[in-house]
CSV table of N, CA and C in Angstrom, one decimal:
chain,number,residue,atom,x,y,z
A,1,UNK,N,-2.7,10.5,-8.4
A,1,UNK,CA,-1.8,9.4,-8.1
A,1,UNK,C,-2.3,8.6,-7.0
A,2,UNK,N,-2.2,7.1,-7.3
A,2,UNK,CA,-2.7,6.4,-6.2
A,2,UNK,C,-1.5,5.9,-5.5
A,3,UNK,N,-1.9,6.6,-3.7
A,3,UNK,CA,-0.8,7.0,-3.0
A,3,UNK,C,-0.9,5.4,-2.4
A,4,UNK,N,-1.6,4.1,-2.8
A,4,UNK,CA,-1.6,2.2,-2.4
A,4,UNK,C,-1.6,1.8,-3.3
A,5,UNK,N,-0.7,2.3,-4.7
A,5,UNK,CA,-0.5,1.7,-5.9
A,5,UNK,C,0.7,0.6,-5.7
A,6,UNK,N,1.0,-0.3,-4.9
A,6,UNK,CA,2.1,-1.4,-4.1
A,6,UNK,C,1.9,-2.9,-5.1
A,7,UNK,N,2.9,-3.0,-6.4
A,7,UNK,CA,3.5,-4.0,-7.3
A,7,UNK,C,4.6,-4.2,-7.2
A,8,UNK,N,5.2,-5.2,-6.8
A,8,UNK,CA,6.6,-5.3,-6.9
A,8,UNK,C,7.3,-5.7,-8.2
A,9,UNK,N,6.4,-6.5,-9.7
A,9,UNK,CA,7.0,-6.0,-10.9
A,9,UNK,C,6.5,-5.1,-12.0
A,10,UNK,N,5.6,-4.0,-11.0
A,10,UNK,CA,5.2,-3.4,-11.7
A,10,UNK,C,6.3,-2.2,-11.1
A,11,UNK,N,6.3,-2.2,-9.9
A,11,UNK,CA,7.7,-1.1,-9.1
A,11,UNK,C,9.0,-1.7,-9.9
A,12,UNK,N,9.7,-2.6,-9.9
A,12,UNK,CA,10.9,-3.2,-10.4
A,12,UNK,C,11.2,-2.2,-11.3
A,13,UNK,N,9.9,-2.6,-12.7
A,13,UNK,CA,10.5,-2.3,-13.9
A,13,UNK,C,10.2,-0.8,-13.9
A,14,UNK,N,9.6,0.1,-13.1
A,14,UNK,CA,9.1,1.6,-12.7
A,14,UNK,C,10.7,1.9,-12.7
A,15,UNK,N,11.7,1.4,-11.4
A,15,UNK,CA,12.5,1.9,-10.8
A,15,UNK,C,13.8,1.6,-12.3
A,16,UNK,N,13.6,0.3,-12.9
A,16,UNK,CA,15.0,0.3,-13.8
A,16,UNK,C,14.8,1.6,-15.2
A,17,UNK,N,13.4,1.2,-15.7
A,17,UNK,CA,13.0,2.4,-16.6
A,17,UNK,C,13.3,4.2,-16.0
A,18,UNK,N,13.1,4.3,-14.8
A,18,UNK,CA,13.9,5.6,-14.3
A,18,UNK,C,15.3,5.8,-14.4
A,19,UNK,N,16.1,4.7,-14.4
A,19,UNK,CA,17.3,4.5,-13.6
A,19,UNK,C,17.6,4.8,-15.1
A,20,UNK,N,17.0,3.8,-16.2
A,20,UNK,CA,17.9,4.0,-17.8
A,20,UNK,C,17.6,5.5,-18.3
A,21,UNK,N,16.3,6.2,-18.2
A,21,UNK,CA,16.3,7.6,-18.7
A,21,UNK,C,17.0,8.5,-17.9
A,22,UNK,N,17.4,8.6,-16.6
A,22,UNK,CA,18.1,9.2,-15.8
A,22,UNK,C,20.1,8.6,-16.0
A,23,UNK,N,19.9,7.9,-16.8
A,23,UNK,CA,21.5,7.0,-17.1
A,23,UNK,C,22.3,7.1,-15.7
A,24,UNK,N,21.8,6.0,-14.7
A,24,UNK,CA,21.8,5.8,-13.6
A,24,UNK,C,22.0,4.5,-13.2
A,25,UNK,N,22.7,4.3,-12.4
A,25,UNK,CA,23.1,2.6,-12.1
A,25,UNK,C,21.6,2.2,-11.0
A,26,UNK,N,20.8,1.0,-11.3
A,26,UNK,CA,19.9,0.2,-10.3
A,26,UNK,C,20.7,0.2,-9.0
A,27,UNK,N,20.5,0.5,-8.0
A,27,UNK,CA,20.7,0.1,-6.5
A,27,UNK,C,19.6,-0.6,-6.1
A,28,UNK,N,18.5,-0.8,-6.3
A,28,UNK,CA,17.3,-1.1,-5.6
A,28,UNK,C,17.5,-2.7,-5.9
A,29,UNK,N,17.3,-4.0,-5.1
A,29,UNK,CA,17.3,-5.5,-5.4
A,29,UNK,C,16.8,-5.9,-6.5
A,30,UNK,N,17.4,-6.6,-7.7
A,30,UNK,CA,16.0,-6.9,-8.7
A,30,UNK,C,15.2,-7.7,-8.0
A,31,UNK,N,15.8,-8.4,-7.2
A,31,UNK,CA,14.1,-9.4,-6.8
A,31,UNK,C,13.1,-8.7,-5.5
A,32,UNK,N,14.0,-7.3,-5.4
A,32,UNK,CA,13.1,-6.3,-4.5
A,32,UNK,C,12.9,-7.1,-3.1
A,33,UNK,N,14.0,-7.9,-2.7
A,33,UNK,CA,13.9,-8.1,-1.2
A,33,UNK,C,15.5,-7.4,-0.7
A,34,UNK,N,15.0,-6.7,0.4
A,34,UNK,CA,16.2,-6.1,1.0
A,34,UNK,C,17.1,-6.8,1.1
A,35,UNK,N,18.7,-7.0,1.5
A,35,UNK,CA,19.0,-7.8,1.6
A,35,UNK,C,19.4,-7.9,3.3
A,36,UNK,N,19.2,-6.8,4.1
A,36,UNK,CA,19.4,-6.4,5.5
A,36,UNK,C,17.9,-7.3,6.1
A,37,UNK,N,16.8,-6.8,5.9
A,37,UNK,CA,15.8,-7.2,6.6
A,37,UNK,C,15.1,-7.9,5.7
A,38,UNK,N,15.2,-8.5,4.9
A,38,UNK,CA,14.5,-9.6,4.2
A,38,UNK,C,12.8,-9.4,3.7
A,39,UNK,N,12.6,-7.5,3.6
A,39,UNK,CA,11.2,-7.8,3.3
A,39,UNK,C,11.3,-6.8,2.0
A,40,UNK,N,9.9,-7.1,1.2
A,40,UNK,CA,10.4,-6.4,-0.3
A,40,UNK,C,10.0,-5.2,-0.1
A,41,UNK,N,10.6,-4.3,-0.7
A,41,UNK,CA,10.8,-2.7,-0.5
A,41,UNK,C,9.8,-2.5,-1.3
A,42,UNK,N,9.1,-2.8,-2.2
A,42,UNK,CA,7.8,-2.7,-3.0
A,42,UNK,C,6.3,-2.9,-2.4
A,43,UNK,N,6.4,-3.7,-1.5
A,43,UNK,CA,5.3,-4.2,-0.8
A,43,UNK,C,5.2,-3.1,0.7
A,44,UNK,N,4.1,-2.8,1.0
A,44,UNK,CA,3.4,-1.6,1.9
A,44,UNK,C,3.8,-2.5,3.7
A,45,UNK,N,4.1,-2.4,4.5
A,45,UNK,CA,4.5,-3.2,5.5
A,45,UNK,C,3.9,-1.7,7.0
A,46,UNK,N,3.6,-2.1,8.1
A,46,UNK,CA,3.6,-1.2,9.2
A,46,UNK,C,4.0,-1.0,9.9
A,47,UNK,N,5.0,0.5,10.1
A,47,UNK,CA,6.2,0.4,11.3
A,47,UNK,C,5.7,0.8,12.2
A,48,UNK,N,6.7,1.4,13.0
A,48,UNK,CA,6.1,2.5,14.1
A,48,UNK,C,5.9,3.8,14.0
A,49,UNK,N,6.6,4.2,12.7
A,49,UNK,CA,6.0,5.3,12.2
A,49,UNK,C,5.3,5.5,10.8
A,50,UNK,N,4.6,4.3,10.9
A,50,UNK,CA,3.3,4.8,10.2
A,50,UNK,C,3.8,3.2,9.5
A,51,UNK,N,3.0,3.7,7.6
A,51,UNK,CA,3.2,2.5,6.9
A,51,UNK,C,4.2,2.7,5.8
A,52,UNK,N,5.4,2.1,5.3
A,52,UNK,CA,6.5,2.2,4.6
A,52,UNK,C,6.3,1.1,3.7
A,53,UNK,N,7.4,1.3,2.6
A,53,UNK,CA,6.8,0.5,1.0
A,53,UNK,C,7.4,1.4,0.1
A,54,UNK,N,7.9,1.0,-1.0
A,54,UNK,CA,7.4,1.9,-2.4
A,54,UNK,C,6.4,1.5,-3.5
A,55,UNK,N,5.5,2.5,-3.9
A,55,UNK,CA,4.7,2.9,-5.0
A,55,UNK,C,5.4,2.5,-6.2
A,56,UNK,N,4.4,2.1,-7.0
A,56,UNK,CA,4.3,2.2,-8.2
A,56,UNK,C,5.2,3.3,-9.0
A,57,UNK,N,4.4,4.4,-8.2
A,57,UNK,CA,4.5,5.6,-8.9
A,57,UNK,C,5.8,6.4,-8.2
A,58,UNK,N,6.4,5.7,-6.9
A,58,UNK,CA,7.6,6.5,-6.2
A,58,UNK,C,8.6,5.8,-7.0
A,59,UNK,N,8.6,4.7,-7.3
A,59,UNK,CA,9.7,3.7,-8.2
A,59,UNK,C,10.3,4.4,-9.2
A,60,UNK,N,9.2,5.2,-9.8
A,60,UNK,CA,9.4,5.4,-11.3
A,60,UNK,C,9.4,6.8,-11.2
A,61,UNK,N,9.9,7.4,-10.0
A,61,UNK,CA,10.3,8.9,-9.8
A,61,UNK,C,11.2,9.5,-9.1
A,62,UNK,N,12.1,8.6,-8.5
A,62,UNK,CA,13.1,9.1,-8.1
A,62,UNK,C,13.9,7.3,-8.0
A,63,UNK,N,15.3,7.5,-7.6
A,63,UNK,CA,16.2,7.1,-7.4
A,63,UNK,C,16.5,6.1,-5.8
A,64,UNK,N,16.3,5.0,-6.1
A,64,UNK,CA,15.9,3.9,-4.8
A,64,UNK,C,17.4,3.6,-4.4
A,65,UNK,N,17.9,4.0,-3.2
A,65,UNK,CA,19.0,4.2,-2.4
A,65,UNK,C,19.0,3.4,-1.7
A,66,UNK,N,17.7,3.0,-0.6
A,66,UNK,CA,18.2,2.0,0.7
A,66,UNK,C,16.2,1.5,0.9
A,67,UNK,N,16.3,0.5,2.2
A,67,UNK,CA,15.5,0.0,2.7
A,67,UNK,C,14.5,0.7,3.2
A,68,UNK,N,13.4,1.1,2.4
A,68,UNK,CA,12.1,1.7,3.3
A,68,UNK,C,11.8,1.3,4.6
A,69,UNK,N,11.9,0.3,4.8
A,69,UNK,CA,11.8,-0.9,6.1
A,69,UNK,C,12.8,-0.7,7.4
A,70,UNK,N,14.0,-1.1,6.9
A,70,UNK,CA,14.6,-0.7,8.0
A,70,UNK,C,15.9,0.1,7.7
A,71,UNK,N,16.2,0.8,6.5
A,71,UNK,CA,17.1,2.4,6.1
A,71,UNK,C,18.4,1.5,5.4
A,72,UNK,N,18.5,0.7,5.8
A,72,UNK,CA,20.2,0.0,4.9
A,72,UNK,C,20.3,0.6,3.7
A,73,UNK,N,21.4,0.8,3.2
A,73,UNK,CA,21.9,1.3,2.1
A,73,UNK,C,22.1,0.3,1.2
A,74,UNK,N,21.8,0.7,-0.3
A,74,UNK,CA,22.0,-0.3,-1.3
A,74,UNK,C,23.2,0.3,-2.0
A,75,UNK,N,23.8,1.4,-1.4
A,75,UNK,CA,24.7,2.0,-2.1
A,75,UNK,C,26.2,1.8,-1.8
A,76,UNK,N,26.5,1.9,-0.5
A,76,UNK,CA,27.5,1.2,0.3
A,76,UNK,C,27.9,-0.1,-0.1
């Protein structure tokens, strides 16, 4: 697995294709910008602890809840 595999419509349709085999409602933005801090949760960004983003391959394996970036909930 390529752990800088960072597409935001290649992640999109990763996370809705999870979401429909898992029969699970999308939380994650379709246009994949947060709507708290305004940066896209698909794209690789550097915090202070380290570098945050989702994969390709994290999209399309589990269940996207909140903001890699800065933690907001898409679920609330």
């Amino acid at each position: 697995m390529n752990s800088d595999n960072f597409s935001p419509t290649k992640a999109n349709r990763a996370q809705i294709k999870y979401c429909d085999e898992h029969e699970c409602p999308v939380f994650a933005p379709m246009n994949g910008v947060c709507y708290r801090c305004g940066y896209n949760i698909y794209l690789r960004t550097n915090g202070k602890s380290g570098p945050r983003g989702i994969t390709v391959e994290e999209a399309g394996s589990r269940l996207i809840t909140s903001c890699p970036h800065c933690g907001y909930s898409f679920v609330e």
